[in-house]
PDB file of C-alpha atoms in Angstrom:
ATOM      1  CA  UNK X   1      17.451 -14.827  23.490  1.00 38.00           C
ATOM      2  CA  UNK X   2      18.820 -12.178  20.686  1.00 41.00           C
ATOM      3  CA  UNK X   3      21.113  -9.762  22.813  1.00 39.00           C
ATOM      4  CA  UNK X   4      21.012  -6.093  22.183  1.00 38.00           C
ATOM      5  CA  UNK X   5      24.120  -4.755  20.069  1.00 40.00           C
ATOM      6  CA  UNK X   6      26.214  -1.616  20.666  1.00 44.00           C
ATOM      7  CA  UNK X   7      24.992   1.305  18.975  1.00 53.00           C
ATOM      8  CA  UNK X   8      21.503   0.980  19.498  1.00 74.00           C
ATOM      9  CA  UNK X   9      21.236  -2.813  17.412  1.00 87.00           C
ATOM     10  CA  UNK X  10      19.605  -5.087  18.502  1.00 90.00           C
ATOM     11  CA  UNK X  11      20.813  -8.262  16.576  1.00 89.00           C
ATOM     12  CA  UNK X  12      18.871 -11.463  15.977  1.00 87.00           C
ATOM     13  CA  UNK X  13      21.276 -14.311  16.221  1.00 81.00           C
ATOM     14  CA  UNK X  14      18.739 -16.687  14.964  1.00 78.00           C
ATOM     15  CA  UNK X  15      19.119 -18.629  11.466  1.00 75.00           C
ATOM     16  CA  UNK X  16      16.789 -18.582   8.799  1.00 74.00           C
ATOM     17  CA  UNK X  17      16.350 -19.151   5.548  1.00 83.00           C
ATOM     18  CA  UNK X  18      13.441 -16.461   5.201  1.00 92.00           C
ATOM     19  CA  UNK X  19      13.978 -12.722   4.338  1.00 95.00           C
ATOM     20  CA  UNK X  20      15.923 -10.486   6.301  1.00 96.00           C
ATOM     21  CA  UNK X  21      14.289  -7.772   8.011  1.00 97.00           C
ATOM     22  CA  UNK X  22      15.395  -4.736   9.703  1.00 97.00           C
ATOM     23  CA  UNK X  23      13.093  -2.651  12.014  1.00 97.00           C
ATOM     24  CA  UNK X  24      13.119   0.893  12.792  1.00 95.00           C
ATOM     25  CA  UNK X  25      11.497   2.718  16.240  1.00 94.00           C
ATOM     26  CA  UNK X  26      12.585   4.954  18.334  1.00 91.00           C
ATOM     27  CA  UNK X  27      10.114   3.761  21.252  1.00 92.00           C
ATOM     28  CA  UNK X  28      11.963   0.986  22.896  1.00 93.00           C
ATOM     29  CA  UNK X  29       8.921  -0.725  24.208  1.00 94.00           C
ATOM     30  CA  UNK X  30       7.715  -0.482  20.495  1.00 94.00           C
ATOM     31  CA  UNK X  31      10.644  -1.836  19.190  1.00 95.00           C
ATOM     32  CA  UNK X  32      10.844  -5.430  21.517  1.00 95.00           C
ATOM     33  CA  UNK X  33       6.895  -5.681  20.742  1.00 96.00           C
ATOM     34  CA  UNK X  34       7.448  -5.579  16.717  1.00 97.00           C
ATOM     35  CA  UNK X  35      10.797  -7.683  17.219  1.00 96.00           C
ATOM     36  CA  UNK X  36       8.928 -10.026  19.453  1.00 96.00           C
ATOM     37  CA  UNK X  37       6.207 -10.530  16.947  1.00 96.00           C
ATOM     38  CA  UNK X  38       8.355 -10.887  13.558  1.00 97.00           C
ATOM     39  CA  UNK X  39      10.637 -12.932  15.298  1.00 95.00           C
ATOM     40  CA  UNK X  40       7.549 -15.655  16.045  1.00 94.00           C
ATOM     41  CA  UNK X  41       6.872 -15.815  12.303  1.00 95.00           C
ATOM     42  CA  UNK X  42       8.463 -18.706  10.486  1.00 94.00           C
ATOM     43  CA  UNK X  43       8.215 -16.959   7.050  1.00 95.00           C
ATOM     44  CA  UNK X  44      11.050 -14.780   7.776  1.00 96.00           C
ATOM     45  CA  UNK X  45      14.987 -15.168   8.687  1.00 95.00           C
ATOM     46  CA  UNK X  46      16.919 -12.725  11.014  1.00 96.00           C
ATOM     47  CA  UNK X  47      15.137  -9.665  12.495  1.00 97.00           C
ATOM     48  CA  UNK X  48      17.389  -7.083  13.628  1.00 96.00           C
ATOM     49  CA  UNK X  49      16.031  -3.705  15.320  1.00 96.00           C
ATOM     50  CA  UNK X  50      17.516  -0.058  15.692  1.00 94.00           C
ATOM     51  CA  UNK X  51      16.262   2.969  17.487  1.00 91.00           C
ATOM     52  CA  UNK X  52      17.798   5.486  15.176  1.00 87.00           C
ATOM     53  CA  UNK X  53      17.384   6.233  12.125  1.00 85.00           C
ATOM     54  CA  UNK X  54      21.424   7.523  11.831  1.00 84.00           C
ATOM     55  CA  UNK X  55      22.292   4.083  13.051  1.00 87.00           C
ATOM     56  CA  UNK X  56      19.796   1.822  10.894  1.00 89.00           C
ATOM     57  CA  UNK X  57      22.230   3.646   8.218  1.00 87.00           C
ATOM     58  CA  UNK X  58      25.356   2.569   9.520  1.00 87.00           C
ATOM     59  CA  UNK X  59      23.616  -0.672  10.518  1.00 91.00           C
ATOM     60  CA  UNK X  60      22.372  -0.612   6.665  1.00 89.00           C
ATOM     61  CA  UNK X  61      25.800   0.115   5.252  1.00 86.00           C
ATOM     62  CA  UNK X  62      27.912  -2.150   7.213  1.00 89.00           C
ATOM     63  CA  UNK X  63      24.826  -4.671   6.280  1.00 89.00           C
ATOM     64  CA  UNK X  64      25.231  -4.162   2.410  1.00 87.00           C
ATOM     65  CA  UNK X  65      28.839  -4.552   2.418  1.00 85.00           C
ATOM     66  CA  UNK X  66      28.684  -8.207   4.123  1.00 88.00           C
ATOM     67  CA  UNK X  67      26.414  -9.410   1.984  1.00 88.00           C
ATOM     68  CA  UNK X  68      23.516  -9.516   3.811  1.00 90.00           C
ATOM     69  CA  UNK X  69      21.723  -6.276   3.939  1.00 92.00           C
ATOM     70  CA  UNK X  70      17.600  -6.321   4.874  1.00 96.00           C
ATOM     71  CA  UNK X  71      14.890  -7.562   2.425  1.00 97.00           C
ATOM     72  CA  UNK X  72      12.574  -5.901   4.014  1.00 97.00           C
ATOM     73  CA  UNK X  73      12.096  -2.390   6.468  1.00 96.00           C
ATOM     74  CA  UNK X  74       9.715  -2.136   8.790  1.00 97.00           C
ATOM     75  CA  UNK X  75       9.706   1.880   9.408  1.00 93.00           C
ATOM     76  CA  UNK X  76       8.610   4.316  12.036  1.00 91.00           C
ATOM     77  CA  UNK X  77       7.672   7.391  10.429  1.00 87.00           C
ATOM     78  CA  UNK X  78       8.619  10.372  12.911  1.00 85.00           C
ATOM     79  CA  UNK X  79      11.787   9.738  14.535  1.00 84.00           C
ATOM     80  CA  UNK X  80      14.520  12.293  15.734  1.00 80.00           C
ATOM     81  CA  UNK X  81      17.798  13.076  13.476  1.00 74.00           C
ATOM     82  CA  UNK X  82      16.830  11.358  10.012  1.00 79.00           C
ATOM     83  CA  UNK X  83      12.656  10.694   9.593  1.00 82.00           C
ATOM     84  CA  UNK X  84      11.275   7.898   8.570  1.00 85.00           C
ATOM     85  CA  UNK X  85       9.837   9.404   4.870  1.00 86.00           C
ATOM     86  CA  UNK X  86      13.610  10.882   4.715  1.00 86.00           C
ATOM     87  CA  UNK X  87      15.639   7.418   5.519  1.00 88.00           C
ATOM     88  CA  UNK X  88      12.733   5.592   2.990  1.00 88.00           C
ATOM     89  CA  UNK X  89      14.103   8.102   0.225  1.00 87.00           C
ATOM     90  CA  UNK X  90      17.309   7.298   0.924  1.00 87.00           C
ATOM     91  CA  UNK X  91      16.785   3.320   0.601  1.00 88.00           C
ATOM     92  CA  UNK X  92      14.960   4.054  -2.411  1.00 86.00           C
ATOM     93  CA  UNK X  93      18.179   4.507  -4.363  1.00 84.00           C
ATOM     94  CA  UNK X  94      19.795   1.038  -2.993  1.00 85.00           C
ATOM     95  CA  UNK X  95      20.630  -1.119  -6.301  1.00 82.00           C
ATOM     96  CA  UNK X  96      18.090  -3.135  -4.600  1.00 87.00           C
ATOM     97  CA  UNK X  97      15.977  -1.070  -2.546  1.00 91.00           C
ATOM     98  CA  UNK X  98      14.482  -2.950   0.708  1.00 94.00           C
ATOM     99  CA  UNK X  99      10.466  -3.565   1.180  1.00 95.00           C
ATOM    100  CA  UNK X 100       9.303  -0.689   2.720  1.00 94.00           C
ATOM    101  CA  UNK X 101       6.406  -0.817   5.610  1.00 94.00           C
ATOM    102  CA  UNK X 102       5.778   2.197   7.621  1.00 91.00           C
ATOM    103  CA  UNK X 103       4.394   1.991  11.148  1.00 91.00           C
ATOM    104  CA  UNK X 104       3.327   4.921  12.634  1.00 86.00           C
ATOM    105  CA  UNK X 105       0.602   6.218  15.499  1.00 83.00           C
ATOM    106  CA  UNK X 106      -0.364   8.999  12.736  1.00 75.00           C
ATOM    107  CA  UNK X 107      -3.505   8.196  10.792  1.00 66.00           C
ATOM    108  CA  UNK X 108      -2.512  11.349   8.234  1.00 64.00           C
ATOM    109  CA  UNK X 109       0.305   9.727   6.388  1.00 66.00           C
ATOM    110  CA  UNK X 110      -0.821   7.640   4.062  1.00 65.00           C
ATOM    111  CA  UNK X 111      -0.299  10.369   1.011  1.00 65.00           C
ATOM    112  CA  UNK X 112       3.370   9.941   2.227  1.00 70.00           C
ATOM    113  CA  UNK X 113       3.307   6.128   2.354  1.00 71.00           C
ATOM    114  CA  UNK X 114       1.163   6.108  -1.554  1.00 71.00           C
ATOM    115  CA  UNK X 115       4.056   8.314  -3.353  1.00 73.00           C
ATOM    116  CA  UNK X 116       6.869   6.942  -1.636  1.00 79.00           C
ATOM    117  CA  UNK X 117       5.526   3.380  -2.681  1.00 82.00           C
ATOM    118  CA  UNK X 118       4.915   1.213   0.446  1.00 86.00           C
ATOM    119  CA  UNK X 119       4.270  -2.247   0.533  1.00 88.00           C
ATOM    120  CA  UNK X 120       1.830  -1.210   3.565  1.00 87.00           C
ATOM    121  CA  UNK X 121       0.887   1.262   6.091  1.00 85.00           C
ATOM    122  CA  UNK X 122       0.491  -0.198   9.521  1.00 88.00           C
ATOM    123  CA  UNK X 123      -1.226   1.786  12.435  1.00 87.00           C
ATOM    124  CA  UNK X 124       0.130   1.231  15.931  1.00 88.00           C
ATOM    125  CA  UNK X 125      -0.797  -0.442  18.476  1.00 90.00           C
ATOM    126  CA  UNK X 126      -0.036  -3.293  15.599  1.00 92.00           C
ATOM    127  CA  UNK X 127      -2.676  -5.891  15.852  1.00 92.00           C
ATOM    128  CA  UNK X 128      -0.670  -9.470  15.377  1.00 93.00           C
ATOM    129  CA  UNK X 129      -3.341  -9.955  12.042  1.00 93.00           C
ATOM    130  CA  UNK X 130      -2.539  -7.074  10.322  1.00 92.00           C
ATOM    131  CA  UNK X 131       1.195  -7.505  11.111  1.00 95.00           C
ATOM    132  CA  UNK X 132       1.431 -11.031   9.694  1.00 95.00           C
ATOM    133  CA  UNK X 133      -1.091  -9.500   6.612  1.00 93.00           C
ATOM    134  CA  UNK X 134       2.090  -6.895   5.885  1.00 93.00           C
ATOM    135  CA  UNK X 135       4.453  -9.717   6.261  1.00 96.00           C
ATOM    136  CA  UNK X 136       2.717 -11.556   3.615  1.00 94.00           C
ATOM    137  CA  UNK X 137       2.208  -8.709   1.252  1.00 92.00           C
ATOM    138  CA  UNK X 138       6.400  -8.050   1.549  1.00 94.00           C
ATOM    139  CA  UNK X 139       6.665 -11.738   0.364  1.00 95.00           C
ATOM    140  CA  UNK X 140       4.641 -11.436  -2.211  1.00 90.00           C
ATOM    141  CA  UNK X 141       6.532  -8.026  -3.416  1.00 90.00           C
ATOM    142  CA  UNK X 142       9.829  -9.761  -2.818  1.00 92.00           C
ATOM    143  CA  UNK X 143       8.387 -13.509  -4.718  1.00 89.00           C
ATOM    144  CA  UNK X 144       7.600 -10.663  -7.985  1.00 84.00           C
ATOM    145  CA  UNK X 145      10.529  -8.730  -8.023  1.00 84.00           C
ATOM    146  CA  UNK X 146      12.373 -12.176  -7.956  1.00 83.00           C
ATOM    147  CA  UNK X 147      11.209 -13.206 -10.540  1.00 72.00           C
ATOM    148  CA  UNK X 148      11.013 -10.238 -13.155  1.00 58.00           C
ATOM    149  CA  UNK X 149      10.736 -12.356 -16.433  1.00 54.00           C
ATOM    150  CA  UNK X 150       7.638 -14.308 -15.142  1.00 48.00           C
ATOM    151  CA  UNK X 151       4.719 -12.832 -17.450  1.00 54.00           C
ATOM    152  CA  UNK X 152       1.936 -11.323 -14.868  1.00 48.00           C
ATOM    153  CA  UNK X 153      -1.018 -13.322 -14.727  1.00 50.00           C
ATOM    154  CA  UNK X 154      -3.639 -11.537 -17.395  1.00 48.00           C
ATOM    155  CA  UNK X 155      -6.276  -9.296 -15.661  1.00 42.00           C
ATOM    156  CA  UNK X 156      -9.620 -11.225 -14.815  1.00 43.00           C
ATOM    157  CA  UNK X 157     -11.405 -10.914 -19.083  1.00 45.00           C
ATOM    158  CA  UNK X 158     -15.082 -10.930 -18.339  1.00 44.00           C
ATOM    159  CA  UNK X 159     -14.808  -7.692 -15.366  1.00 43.00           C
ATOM    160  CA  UNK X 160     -12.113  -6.099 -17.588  1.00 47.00           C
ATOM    161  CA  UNK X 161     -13.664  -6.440 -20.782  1.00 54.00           C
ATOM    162  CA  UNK X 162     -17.559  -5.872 -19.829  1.00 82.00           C
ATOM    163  CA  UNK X 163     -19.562  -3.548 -22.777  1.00 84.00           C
ATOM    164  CA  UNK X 164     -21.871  -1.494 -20.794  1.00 87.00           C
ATOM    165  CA  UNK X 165     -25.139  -0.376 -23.135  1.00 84.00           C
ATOM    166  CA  UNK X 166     -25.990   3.267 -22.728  1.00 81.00           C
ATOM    167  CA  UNK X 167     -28.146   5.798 -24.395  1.00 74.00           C
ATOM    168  CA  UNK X 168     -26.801   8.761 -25.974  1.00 70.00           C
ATOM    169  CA  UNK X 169     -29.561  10.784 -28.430  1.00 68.00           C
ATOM    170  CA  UNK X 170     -31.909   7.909 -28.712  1.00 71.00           C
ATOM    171  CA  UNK X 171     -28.730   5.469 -29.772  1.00 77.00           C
ATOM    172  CA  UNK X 172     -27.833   2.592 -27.902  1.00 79.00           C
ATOM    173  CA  UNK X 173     -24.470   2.898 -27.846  1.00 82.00           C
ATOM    174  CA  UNK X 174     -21.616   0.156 -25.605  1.00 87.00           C
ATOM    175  CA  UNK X 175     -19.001   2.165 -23.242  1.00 87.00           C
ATOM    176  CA  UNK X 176     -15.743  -0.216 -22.073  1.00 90.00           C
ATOM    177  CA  UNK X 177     -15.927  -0.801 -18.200  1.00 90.00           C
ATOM    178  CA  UNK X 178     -12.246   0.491 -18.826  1.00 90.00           C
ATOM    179  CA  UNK X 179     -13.015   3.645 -19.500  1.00 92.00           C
ATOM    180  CA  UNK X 180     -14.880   4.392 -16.628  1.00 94.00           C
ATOM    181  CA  UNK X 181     -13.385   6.740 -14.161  1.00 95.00           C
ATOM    182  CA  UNK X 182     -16.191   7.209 -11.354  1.00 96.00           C
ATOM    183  CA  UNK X 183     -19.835   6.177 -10.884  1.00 96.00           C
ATOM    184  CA  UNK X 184     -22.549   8.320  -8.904  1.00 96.00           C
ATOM    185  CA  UNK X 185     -25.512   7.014  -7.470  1.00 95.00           C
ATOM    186  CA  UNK X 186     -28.827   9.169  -8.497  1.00 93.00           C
ATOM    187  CA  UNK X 187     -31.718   7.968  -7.480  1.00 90.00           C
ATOM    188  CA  UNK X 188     -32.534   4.393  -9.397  1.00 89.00           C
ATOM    189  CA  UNK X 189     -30.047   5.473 -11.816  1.00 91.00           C
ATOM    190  CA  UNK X 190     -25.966   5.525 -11.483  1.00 94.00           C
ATOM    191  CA  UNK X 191     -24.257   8.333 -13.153  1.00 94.00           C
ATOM    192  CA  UNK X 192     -20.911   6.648 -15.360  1.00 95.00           C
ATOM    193  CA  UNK X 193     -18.044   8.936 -15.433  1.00 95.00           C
ATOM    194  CA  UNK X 194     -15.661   8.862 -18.094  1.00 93.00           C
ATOM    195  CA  UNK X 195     -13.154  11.133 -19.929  1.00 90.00           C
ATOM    196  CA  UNK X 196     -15.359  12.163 -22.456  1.00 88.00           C
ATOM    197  CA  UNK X 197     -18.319  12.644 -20.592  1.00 89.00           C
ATOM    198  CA  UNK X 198     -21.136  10.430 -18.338  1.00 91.00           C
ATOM    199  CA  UNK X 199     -23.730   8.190 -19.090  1.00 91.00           C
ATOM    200  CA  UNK X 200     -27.012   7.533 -17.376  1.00 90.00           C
ATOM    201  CA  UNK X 201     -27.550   3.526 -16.756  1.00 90.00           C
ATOM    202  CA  UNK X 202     -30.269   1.982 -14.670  1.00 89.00           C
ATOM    203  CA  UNK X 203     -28.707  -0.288 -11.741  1.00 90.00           C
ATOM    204  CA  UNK X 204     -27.823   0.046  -8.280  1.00 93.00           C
ATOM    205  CA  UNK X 205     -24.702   1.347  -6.864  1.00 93.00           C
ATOM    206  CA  UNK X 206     -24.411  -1.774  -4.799  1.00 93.00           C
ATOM    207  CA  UNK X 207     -24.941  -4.027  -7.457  1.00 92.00           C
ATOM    208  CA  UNK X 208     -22.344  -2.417  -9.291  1.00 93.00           C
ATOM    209  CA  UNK X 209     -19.603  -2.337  -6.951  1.00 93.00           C
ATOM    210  CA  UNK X 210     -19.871  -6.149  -6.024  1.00 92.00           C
ATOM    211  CA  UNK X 211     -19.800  -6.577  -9.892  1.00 91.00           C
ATOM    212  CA  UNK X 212     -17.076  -3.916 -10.621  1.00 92.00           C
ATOM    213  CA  UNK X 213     -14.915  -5.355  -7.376  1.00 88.00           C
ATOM    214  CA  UNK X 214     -12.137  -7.629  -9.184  1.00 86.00           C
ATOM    215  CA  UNK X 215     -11.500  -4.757 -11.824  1.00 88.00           C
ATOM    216  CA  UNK X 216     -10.403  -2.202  -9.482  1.00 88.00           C
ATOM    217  CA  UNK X 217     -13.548  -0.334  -8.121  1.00 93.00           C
ATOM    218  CA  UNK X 218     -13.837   0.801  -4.418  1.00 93.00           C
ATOM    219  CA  UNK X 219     -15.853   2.416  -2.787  1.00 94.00           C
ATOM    220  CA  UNK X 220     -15.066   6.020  -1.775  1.00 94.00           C
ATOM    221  CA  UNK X 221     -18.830   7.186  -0.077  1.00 94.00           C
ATOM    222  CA  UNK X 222     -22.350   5.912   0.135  1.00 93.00           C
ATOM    223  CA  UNK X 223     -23.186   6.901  -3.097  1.00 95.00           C
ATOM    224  CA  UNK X 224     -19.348   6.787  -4.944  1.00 96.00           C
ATOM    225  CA  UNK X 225     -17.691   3.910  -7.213  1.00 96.00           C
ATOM    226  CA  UNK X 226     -13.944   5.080  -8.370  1.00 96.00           C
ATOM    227  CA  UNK X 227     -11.399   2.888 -10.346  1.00 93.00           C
ATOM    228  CA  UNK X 228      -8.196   2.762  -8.131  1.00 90.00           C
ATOM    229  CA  UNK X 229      -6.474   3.316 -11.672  1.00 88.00           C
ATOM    230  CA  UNK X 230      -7.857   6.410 -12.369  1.00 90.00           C
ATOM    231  CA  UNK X 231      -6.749   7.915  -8.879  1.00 88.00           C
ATOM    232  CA  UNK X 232      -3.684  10.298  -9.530  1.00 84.00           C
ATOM    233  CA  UNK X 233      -3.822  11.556  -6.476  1.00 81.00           C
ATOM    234  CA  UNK X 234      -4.463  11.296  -2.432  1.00 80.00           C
ATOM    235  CA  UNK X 235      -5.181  13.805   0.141  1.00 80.00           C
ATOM    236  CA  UNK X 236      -5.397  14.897   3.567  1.00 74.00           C
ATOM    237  CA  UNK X 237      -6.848  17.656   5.218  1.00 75.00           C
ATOM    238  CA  UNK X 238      -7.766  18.560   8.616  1.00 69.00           C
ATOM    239  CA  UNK X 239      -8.785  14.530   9.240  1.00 70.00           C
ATOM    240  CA  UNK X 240     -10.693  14.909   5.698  1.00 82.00           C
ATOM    241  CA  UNK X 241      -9.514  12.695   2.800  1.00 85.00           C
ATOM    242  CA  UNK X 242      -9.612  13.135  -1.129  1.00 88.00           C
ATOM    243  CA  UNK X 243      -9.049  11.472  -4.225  1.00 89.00           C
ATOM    244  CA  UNK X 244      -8.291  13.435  -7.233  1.00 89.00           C
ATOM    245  CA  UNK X 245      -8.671  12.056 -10.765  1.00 91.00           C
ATOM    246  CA  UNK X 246      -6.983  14.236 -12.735  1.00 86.00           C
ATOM    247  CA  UNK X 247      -8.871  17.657 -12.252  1.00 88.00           C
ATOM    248  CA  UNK X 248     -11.808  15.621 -10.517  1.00 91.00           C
ATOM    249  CA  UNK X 249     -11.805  15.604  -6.832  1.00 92.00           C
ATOM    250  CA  UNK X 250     -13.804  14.145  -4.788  1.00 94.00           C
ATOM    251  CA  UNK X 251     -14.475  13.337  -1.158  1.00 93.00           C
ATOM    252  CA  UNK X 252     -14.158   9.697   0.768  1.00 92.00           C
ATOM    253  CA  UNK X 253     -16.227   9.359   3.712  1.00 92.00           C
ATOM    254  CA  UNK X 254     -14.698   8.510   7.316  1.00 87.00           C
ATOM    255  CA  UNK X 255     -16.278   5.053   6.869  1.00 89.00           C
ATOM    256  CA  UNK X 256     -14.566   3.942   3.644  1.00 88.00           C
ATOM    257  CA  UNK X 257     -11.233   5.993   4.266  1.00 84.00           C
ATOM    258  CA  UNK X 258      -9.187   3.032   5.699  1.00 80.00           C
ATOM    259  CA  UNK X 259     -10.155   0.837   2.971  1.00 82.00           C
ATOM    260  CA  UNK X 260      -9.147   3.467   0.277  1.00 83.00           C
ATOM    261  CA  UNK X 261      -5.838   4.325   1.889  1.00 78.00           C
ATOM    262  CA  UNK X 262      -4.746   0.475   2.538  1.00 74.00           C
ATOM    263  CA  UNK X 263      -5.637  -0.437  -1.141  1.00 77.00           C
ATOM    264  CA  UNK X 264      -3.968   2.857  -2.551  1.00 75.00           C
ATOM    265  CA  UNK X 265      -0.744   1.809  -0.712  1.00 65.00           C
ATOM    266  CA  UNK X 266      -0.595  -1.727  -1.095  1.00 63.00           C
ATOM    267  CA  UNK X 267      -1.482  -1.342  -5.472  1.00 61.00           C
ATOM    268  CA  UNK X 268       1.355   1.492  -5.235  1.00 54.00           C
ATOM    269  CA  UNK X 269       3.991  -0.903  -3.092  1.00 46.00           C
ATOM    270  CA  UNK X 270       3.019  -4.185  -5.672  1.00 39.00           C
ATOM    271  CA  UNK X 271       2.910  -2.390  -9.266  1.00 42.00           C
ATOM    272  CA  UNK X 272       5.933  -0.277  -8.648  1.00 41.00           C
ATOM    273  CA  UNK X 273       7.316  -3.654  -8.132  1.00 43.00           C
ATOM    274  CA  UNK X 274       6.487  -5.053 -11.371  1.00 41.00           C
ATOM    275  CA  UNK X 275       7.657  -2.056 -13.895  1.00 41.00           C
TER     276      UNK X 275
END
């Protein structure tokens, strides 16, 4: 069994030929259940824990001068002496920055985890699917960055391409599904939102956003469409979320809000990744 180290480490002295990953929790019990469950996954190599954020940096340091610092962070966001947010800022600048994953009992930070650039967001108590769901996505993040000269696979044509016919003063005229922003249900109608103005199309939301799904549409409210790409940016209020498109904002109902803020994260985390 991995012994606890001095200074609040707790070392794995397994050997692996999988990523290194360091976690980061100031609740003990929290700690040995996330160390526990990474350390039954075969994907990865060591796991080492800390319950400071001070000593994950000396842990970090000390790490990064042997040769073998973390691939990966798994990151508890409010912690005492240096935050979570702050200590993911600092490992930001790293010549290679680990895989950040926050995990956190606070619903209201996933603005926080979207600009700082996540791989993922996890909610505690950590269901053991979700966790191995974030391990995969850090694989994934690590597999791209890896291997920067590999062209990205091109963008699915017929979705990304699609000529939608609208009217506009009797003239049938073709809008790119690209330039779409938002779409609004009204009635048997849906509303198409786009920098220059909206169009008028008959179809059904639904139909639409089973359509619109591999080009980037979600869901934001019963009767909402928006293109994660036009999202600038994400808000939190008093338990009430937002996405603003540039000057548009608009609301995301408690029923979709998970699904917004887990895609937001994860597309921020994977593209920042590929630049």
């Amino acid at each position: 069994m991995p012994d606890p180290g001095s200074h609040g480490i707790h070392r794995d002295d397994r050997t692996g030929h999988g990523p290194r990953v360091l976690v980061i929790d100031d609740e003990e019990p929290v700690l040995q259940d996330l160390l526990h469950q990474l350390r039954q996954d075969s994907r990865l190599g060591p796991v080492d824990g800390a319950t400071h954020g001070l000593t994950a940096l000396r842990y970090l340091a000390q790490a990064t001068e042997a040769g073998t610092p973390p691939d990966a962070v798994f990151l508890d966001v409010r912690m005492p002496g240096l935050s979570g947010p702050d200590l993911a800022r600092l490992l930001s600048r790293f010549a290679t920055p680990p895989m950040i994953v926050f995990v956190t009992a606070h619903g209201d930070f996933a603005v926080d985890a979207f600009e700082l650039k996540a791989v993922d967001y996890l909610l505690k108590p950590v269901r053991t699917e979700r966790l191995a769901e974030a391990v995969r996505r850090v694989l994934l993040a690590l597999e791209q960055r890896a291997a920067p000269e590999s062209p990205l696979p091109p963008p699915p044509r017929p979705a990304a391409d699609e000529l939608i016919s609208v009217e506009l003063a009797g003239i049938t005229r073709t809008v790119p599904l690209s330039a779409v922003r938002w779409a609004e249900a009204q009635g048997d109608y849906v509303r198409l939102h786009t920098a220059k103005g909206s169009h008028l199309v008959r179809a059904a939301l639904a139909t639409l956003e089973k359509r619109w799904a591999d080009s980037g549409f979600v869901r934001i409210h019963r009767s909402r469409l928006v293109a994660l790409q036009a999202i600038t940016a994400l808000r939190v209020e008093g338990g009430a979320m937002t996405v603003c498109l540039d000057e548009v904002v608009l609301a995301v109902s408690r029923r979709h809000a998970g699904q917004v803020r887990d895609l937001l994260v994860r597309q921020a985390g994977i593209s920042s990744r590929r630049r």
